[in-house]
Tab-separated table of C-alpha atoms and ligand atoms in Angstrom:
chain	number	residue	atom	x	y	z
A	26	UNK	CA	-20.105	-9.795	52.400
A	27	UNK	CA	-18.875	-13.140	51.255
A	28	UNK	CA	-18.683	-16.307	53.628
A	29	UNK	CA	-15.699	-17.955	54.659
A	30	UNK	CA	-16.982	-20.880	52.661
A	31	UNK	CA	-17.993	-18.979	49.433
A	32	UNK	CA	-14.661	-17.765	49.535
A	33	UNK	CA	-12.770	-20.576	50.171
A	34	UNK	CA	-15.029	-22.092	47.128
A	35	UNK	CA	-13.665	-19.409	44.921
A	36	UNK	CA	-10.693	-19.543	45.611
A	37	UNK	CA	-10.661	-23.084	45.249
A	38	UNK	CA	-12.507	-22.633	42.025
A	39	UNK	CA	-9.672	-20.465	40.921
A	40	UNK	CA	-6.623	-22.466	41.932
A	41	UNK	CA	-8.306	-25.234	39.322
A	42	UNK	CA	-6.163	-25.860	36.458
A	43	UNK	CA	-8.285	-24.634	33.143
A	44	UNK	CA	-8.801	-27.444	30.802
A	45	UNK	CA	-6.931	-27.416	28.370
A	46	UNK	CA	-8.409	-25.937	24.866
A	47	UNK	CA	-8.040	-27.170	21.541
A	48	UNK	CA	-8.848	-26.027	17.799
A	49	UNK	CA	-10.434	-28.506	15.652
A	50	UNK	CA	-11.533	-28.077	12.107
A	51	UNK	CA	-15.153	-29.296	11.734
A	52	UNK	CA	-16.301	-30.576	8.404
A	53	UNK	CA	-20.141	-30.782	7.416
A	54	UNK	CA	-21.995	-32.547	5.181
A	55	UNK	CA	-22.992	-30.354	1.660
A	56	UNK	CA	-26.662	-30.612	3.144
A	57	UNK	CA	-25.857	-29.768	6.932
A	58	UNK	CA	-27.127	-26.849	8.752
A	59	UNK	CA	-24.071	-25.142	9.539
A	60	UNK	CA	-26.333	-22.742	12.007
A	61	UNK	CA	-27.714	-25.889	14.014
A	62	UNK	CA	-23.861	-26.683	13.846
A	63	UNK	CA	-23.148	-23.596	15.449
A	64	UNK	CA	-25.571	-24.158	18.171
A	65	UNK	CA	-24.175	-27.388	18.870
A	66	UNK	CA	-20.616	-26.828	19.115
A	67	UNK	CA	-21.633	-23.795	22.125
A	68	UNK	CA	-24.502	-25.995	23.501
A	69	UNK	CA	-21.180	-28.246	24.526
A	70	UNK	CA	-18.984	-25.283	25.646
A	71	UNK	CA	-17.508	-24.782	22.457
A	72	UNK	CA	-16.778	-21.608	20.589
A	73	UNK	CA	-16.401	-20.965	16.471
A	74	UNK	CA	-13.902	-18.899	15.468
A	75	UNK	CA	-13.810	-18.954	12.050
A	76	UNK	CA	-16.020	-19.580	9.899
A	77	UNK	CA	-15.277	-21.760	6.232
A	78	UNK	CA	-18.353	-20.911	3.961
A	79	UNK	CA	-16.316	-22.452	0.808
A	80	UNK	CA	-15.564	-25.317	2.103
A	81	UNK	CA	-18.433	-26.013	4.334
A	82	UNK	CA	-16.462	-25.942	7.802
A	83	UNK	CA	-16.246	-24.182	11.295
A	84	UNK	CA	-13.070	-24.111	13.132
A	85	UNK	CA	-13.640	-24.247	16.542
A	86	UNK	CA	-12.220	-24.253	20.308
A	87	UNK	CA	-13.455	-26.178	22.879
A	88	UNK	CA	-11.729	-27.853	26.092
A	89	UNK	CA	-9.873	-31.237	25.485
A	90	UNK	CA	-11.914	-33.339	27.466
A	91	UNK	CA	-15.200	-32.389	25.747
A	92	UNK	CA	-13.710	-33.473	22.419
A	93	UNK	CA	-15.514	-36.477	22.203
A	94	UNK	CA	-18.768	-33.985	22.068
A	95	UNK	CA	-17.850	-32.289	18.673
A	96	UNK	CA	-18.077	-35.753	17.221
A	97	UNK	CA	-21.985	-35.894	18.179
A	98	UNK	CA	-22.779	-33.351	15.852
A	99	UNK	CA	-25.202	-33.918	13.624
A	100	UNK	CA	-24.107	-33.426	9.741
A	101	UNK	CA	-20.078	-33.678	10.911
A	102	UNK	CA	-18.615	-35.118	7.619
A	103	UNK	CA	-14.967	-35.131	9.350
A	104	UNK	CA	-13.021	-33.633	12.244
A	105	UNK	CA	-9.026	-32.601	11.239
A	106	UNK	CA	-6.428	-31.640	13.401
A	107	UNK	CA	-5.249	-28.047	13.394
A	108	UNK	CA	-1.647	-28.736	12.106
A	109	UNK	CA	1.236	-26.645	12.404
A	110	UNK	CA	3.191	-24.798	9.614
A	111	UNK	CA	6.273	-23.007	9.356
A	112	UNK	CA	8.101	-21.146	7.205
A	113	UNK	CA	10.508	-22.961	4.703
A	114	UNK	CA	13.533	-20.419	5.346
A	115	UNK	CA	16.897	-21.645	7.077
A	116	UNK	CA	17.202	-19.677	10.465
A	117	UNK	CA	21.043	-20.229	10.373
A	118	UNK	CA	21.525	-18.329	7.740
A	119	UNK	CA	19.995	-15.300	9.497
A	120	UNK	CA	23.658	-12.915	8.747
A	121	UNK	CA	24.616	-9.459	10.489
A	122	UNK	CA	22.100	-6.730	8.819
A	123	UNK	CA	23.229	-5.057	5.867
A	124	UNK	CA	21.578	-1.701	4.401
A	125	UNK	CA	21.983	-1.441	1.033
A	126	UNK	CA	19.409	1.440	1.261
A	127	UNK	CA	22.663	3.716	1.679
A	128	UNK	CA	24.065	2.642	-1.420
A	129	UNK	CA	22.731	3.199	-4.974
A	130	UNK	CA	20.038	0.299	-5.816
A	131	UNK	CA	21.252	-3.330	-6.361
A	132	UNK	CA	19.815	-5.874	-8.477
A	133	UNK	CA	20.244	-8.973	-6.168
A	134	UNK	CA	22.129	-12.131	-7.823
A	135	UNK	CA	19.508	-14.332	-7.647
A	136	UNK	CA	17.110	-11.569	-9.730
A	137	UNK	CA	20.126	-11.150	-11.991
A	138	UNK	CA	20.325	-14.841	-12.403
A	139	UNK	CA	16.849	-15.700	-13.631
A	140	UNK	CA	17.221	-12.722	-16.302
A	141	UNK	CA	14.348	-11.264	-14.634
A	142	UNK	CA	16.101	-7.624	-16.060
A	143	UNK	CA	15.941	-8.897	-19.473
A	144	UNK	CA	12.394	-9.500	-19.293
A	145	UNK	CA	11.522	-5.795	-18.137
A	146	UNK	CA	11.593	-4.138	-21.405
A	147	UNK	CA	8.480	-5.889	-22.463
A	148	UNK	CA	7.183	-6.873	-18.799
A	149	UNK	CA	7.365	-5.804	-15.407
A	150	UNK	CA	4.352	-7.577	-14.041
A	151	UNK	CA	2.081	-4.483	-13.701
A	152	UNK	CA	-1.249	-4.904	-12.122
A	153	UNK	CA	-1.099	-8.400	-11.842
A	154	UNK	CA	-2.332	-9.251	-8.283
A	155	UNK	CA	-0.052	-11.529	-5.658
A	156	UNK	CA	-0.866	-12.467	-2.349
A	157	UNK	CA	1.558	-13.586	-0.148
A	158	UNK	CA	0.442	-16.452	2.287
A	159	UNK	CA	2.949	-15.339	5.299
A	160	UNK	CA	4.251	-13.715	8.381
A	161	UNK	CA	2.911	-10.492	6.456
A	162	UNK	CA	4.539	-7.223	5.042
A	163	UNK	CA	5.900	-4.709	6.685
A	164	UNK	CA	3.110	-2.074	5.564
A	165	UNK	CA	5.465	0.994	5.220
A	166	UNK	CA	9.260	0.090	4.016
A	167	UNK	CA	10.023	2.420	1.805
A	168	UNK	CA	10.940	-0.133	-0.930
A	169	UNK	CA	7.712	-1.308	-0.955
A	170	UNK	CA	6.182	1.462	-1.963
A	171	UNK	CA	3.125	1.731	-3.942
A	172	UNK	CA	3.535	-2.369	-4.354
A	173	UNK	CA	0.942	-3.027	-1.435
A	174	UNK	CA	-2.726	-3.681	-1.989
A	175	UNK	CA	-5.385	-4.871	0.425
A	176	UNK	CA	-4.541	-7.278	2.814
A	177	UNK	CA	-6.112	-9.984	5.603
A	178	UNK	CA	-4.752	-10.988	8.426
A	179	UNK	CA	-6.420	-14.469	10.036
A	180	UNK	CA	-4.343	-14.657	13.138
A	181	UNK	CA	-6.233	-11.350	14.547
A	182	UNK	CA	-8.975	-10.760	12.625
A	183	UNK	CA	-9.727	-6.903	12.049
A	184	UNK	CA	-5.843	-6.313	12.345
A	185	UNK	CA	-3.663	-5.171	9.564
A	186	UNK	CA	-1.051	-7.410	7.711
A	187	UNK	CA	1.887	-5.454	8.810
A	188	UNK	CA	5.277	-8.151	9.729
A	189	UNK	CA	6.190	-8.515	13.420
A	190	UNK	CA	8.866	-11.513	11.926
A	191	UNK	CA	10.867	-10.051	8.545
A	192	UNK	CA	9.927	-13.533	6.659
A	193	UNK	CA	6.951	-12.077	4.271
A	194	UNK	CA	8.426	-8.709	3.916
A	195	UNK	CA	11.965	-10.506	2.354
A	196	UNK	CA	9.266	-12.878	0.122
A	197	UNK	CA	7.579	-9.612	-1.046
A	198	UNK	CA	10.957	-7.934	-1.939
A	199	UNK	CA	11.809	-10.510	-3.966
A	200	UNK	CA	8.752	-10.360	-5.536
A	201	UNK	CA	8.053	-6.670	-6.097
A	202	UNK	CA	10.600	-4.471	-4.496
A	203	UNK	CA	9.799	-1.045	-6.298
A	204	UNK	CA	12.323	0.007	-8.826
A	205	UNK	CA	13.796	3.258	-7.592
A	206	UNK	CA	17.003	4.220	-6.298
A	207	UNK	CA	17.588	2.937	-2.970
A	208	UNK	CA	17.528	-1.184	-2.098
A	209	UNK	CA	16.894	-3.835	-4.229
A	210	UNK	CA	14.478	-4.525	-7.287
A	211	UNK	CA	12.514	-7.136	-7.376
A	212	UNK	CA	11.410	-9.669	-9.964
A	213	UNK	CA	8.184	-7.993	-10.934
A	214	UNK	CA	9.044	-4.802	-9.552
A	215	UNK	CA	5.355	-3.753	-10.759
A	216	UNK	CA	2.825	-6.243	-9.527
A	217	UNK	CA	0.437	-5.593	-6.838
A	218	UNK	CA	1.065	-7.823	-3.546
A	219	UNK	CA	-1.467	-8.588	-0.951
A	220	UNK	CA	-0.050	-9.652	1.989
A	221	UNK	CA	-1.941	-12.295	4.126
A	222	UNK	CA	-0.854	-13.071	7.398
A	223	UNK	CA	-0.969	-16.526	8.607
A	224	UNK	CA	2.332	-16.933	10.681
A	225	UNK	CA	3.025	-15.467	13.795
A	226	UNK	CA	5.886	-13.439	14.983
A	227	UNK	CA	8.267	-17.030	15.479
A	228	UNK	CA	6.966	-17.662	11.646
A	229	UNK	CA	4.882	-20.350	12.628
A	230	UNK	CA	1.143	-21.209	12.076
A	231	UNK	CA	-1.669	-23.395	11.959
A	232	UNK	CA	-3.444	-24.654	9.247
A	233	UNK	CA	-7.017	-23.111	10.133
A	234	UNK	CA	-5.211	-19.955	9.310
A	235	UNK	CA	-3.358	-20.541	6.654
A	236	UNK	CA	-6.686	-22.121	5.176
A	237	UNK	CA	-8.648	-19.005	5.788
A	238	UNK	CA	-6.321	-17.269	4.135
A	239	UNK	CA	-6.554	-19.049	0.981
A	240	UNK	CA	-10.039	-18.533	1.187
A	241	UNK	CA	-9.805	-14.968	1.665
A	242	UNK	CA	-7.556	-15.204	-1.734
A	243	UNK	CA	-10.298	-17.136	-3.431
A	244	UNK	CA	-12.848	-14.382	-2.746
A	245	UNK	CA	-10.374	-11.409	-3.567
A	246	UNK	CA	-9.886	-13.588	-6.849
A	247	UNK	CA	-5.924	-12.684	-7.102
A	248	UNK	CA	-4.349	-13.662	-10.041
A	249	UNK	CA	-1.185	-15.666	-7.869
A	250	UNK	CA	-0.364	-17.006	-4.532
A	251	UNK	CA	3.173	-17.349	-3.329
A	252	UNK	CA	3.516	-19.889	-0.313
A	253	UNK	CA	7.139	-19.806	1.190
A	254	UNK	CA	5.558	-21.824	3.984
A	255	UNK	CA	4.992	-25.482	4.200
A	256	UNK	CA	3.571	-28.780	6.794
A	257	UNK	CA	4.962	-32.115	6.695
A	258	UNK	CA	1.248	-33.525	7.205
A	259	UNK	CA	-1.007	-33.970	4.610
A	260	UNK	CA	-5.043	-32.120	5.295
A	261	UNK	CA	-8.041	-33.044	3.521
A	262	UNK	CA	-9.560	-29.595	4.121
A	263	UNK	CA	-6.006	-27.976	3.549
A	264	UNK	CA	-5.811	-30.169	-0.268
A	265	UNK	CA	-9.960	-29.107	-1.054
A	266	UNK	CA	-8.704	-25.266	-0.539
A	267	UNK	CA	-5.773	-25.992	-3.164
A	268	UNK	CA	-7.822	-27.634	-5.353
A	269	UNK	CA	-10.724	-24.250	-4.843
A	270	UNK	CA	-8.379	-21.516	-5.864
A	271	UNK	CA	-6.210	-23.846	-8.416
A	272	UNK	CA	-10.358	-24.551	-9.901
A	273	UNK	CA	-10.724	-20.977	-10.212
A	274	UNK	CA	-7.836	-20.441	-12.374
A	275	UNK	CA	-5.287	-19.340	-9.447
A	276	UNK	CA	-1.754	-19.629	-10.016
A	277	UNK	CA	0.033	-21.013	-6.747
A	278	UNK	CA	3.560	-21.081	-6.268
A	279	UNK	CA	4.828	-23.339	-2.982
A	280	UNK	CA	8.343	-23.824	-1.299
A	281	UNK	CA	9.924	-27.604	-1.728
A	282	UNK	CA	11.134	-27.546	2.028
A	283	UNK	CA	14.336	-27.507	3.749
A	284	UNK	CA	14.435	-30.919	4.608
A	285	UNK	CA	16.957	-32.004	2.170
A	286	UNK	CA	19.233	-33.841	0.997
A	287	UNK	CA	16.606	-36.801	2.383
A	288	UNK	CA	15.202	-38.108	-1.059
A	289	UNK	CA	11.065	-37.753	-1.037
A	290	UNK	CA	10.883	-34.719	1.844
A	291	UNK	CA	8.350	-32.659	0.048
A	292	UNK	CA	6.207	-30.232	2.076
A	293	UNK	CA	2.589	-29.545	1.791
A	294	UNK	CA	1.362	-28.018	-0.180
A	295	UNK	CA	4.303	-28.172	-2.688
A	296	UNK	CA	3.373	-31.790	-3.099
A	297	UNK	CA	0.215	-31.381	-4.666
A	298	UNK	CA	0.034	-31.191	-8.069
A	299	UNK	CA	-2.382	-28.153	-8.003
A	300	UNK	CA	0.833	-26.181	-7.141
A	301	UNK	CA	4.377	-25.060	-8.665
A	302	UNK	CA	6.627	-26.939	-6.047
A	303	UNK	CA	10.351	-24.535	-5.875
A	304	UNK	CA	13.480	-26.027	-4.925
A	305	UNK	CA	16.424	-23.723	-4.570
A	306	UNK	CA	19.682	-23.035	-5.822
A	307	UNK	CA	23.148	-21.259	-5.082
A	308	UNK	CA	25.378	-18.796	-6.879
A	309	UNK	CA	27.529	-21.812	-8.210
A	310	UNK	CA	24.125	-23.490	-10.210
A	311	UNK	CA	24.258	-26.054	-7.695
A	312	UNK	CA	21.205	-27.717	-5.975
A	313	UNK	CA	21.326	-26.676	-2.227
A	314	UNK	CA	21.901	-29.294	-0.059
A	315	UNK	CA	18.530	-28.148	2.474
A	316	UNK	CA	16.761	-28.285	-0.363
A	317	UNK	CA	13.442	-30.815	-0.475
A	318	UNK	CA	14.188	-33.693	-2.969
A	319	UNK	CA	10.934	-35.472	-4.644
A	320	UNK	CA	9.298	-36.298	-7.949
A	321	UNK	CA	6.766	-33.623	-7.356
A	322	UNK	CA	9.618	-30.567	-7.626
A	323	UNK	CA	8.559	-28.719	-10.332
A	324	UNK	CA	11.372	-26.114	-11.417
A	325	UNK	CA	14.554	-24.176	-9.241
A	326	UNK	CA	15.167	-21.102	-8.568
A	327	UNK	CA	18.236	-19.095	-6.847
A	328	UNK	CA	17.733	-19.268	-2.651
A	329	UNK	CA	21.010	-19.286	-1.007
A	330	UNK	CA	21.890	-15.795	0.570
A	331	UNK	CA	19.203	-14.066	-1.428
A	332	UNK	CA	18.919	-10.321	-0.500
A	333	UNK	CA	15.879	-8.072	-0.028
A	334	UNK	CA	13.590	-5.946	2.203
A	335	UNK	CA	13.297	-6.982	6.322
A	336	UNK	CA	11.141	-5.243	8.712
A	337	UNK	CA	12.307	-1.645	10.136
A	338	UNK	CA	12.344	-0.618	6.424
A	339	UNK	CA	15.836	-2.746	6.784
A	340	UNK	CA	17.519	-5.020	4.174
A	341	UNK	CA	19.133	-8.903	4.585
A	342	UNK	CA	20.305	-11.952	2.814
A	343	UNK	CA	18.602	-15.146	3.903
A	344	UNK	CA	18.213	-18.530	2.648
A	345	UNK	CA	15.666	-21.371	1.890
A	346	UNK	CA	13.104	-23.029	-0.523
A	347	UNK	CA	11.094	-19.862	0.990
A	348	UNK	CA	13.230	-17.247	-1.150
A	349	UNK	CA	13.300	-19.558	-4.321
A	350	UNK	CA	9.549	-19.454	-4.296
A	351	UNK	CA	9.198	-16.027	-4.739
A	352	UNK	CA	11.746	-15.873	-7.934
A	353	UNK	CA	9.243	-18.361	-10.002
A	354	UNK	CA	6.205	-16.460	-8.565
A	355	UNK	CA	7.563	-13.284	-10.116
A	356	UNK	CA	8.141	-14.547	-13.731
A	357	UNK	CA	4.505	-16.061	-13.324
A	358	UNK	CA	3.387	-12.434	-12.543
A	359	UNK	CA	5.900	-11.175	-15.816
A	360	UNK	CA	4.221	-13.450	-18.308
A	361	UNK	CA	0.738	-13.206	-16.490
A	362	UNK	CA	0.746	-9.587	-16.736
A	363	UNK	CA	1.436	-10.128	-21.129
A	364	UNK	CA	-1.103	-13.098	-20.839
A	365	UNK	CA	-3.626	-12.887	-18.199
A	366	UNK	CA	-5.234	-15.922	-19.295
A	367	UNK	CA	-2.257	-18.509	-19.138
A	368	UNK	CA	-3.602	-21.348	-17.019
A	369	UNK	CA	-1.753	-23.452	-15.051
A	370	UNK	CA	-0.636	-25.945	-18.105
A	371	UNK	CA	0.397	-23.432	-19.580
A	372	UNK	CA	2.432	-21.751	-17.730
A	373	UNK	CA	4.476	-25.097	-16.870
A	374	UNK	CA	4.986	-25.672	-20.082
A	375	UNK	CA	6.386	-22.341	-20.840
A	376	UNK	CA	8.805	-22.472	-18.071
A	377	UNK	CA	9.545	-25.860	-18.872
A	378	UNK	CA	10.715	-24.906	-22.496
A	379	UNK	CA	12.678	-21.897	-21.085
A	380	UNK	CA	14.159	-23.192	-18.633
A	381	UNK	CA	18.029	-24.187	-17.965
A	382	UNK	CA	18.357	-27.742	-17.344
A	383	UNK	CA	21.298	-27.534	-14.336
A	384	UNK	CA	23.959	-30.307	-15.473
A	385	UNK	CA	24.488	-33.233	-13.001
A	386	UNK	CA	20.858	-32.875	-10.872
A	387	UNK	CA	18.236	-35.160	-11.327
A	388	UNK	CA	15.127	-34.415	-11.569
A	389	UNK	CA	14.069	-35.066	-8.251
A	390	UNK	CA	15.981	-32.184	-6.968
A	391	UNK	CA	15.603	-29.809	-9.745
A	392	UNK	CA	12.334	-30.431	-11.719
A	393	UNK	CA	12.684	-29.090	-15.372
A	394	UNK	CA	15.746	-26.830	-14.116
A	395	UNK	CA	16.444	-23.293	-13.383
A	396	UNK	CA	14.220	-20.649	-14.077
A	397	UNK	CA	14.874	-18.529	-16.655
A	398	UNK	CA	12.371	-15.396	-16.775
A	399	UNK	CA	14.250	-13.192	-19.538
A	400	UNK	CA	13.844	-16.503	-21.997
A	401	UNK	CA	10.140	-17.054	-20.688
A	402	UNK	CA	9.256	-13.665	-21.148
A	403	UNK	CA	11.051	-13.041	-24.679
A	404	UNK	CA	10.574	-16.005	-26.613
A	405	UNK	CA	7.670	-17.481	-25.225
A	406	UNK	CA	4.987	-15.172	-24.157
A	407	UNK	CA	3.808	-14.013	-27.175
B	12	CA	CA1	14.445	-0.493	-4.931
């Protein structure tokens, strides 16, 4: 039987607000021992939870008030903040469902507007391997089909990719979306996506995720990575990830923002030069007005009231940098899968020269103009 007293302790004990816990992204030196790390960070009531082999880190939890503990570790090169991200799509837009799944298939405007059907006769991105840094895909829509390859999800490790938001399974529509009869087609209606899910069910994340994603990409060696997501802080770890894939010849494809029409609004990563940074466009070639604005946007693409796939094997039009992104990742996968080696260089300067320079935009809000995958494909792929 328990005392009065060493029950009134308990429940004292219990009534105690718990500390408050915090994720930190630990750094070490090339030469630190990243087991005697380990043994630190739970020797001071910490606990790893991921582990960063390529770029020497450990992300870790450990109560607030014991930060100043994680800095005593021996070999600590630097300690970042876990920063948030979110997806780059316009929540307002969200409209009424629609299912085009009873009607015949539909080629969407913005897939129409690109030329992406022109380009199909010679390419429609087959084999070429896309992951999709998101909220993840929903596993089984049925317009999706025979797209999917293997997938990672960081939030729950061991878990499947499968959506619980509707953000990544739109992005890999636009992408992929199997030609058939019912839905829409997408872009590259026959690359392989993997979806990779970093955002949560609100479409929000943090950047130990999304980083362990891109690591996970690194080691599955995929040929591109689309990233309709975005932060508005820079990351030393986040930018040495970028600069890892983008190093081993992967193609990465990154949404502007919605935080136009403020001149210099940029996301990251779109503003590093490792990546193809997407602003977006409406029916009317103009510039949308959410859109980022910055030197660093590379090219445009179509992402006002863009339809494709949504979760419950569903269909909807949304809007955002976020569905841009996908258009220019799927003419990377159409000349990628003519001309696997095209490196990053190249591949701008290709869509540069095919590109339609959109009259009265500068080129802080449109880069080197819309894309135009029929041209890219046609004339310049050879
Ligand atoms: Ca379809």
């Amino acid at each position: 039987m328990m005392g009065d007293k060493a029950m009134f302790d308990k429940l004292k004990l219990k009534r105690q607000p718990k500390p408050e816990t915090i994720r930190k992204i630990l750094i070490c030196q090339s030469n630190a021992d990243l087991i005697q790390c380990r043994k630190h960070i739970h020797r001071i009531g910490g606990t790893v939870v991921k582990e960063l082999p390529l770029v020497n880190g450990l992300v870790c939890e450990l109560p607030d008030v014991l930060m100043y503990e994680l800095e005593s570790t021996s070999g600590v090169k630097r300690i970042e903040d876990d920063i948030k991200f979110h997806t780059s799509c316009l929540n307002y837009f969200f409209r009424r469902r629609s299912s085009p799944q009873q009607k015949p298939q539909e080629v969407g405007w913005g897939v129409r507007r690109i030329g992406a059907p022109e380009a199909w006769p010679i390419s429609r991105g087959a084999q070429v391997a896309v992951a999709v840094i998101d909220t993840g895909v929903q596993l089984d829509h049925p317009d999706l089909q025979g797209r999917l390859g293997k997938g990672f999800n960081a939030i729950s490790t061991g878990r499947s990719a499968n959506d619980d938001n509707g953000h990544g399974t739109h992005v890999a529509g636009i992408i992929a979306a199997a030609d058939n009869d019912i839905g829409v087609v997408g872009v590259a209606p026959e690359v392989i996506i993997h979806p990779v899910k970093v955002l949560d069910s609100t479409g929000a994340g943090s950047l130990s995720d999304v980083i362990e994603g891109l690591q996970w990409c690194i080691e599955q060696k995929v040929d591109l990575i689309n990233m309709s997501l975005g932060a508005r802080q820079d990351s030393e770890t986040f930018r040495e990830m970028i600069k890892l894939a983008a190093e081993r010849g992967i193609i990465i494809v990154a949404a502007a923002g919605n935080s136009g029409p403020a001149m210099d609004s940029i996301d990251y990563p779109a503003r590093y030069p490792e990546t193809i940074a997407v602003a977006a466009s409406d029916q009317q070639d103009a510039i949308a007005d959410f859109s980022s604005r910055g030197r660093e946007v590379d090219i445009t693409a179509p992402g006002v009231e863009i339809p494709s796939t949504y979760l419950k094997g569903e269909y909807r039009s949304l809007s955002g940098t976020s569905m841009a992104t996908p258009h220019i990742t799927g003419t990377i996968a159409l000349l990628k899968a003519r001309k696997a080696e095209l490196d990053l260089a190249e591949i701008k300067a290709i869509l540069r020269r095919s590109a339609y320079r959109l009259p009265n935009f500068a080129p802080e809000y449109q880069g080197v103009g819309l894309v135009q995958a029929g041209v890219a494909v046609n004339k310049y792929s050879e």
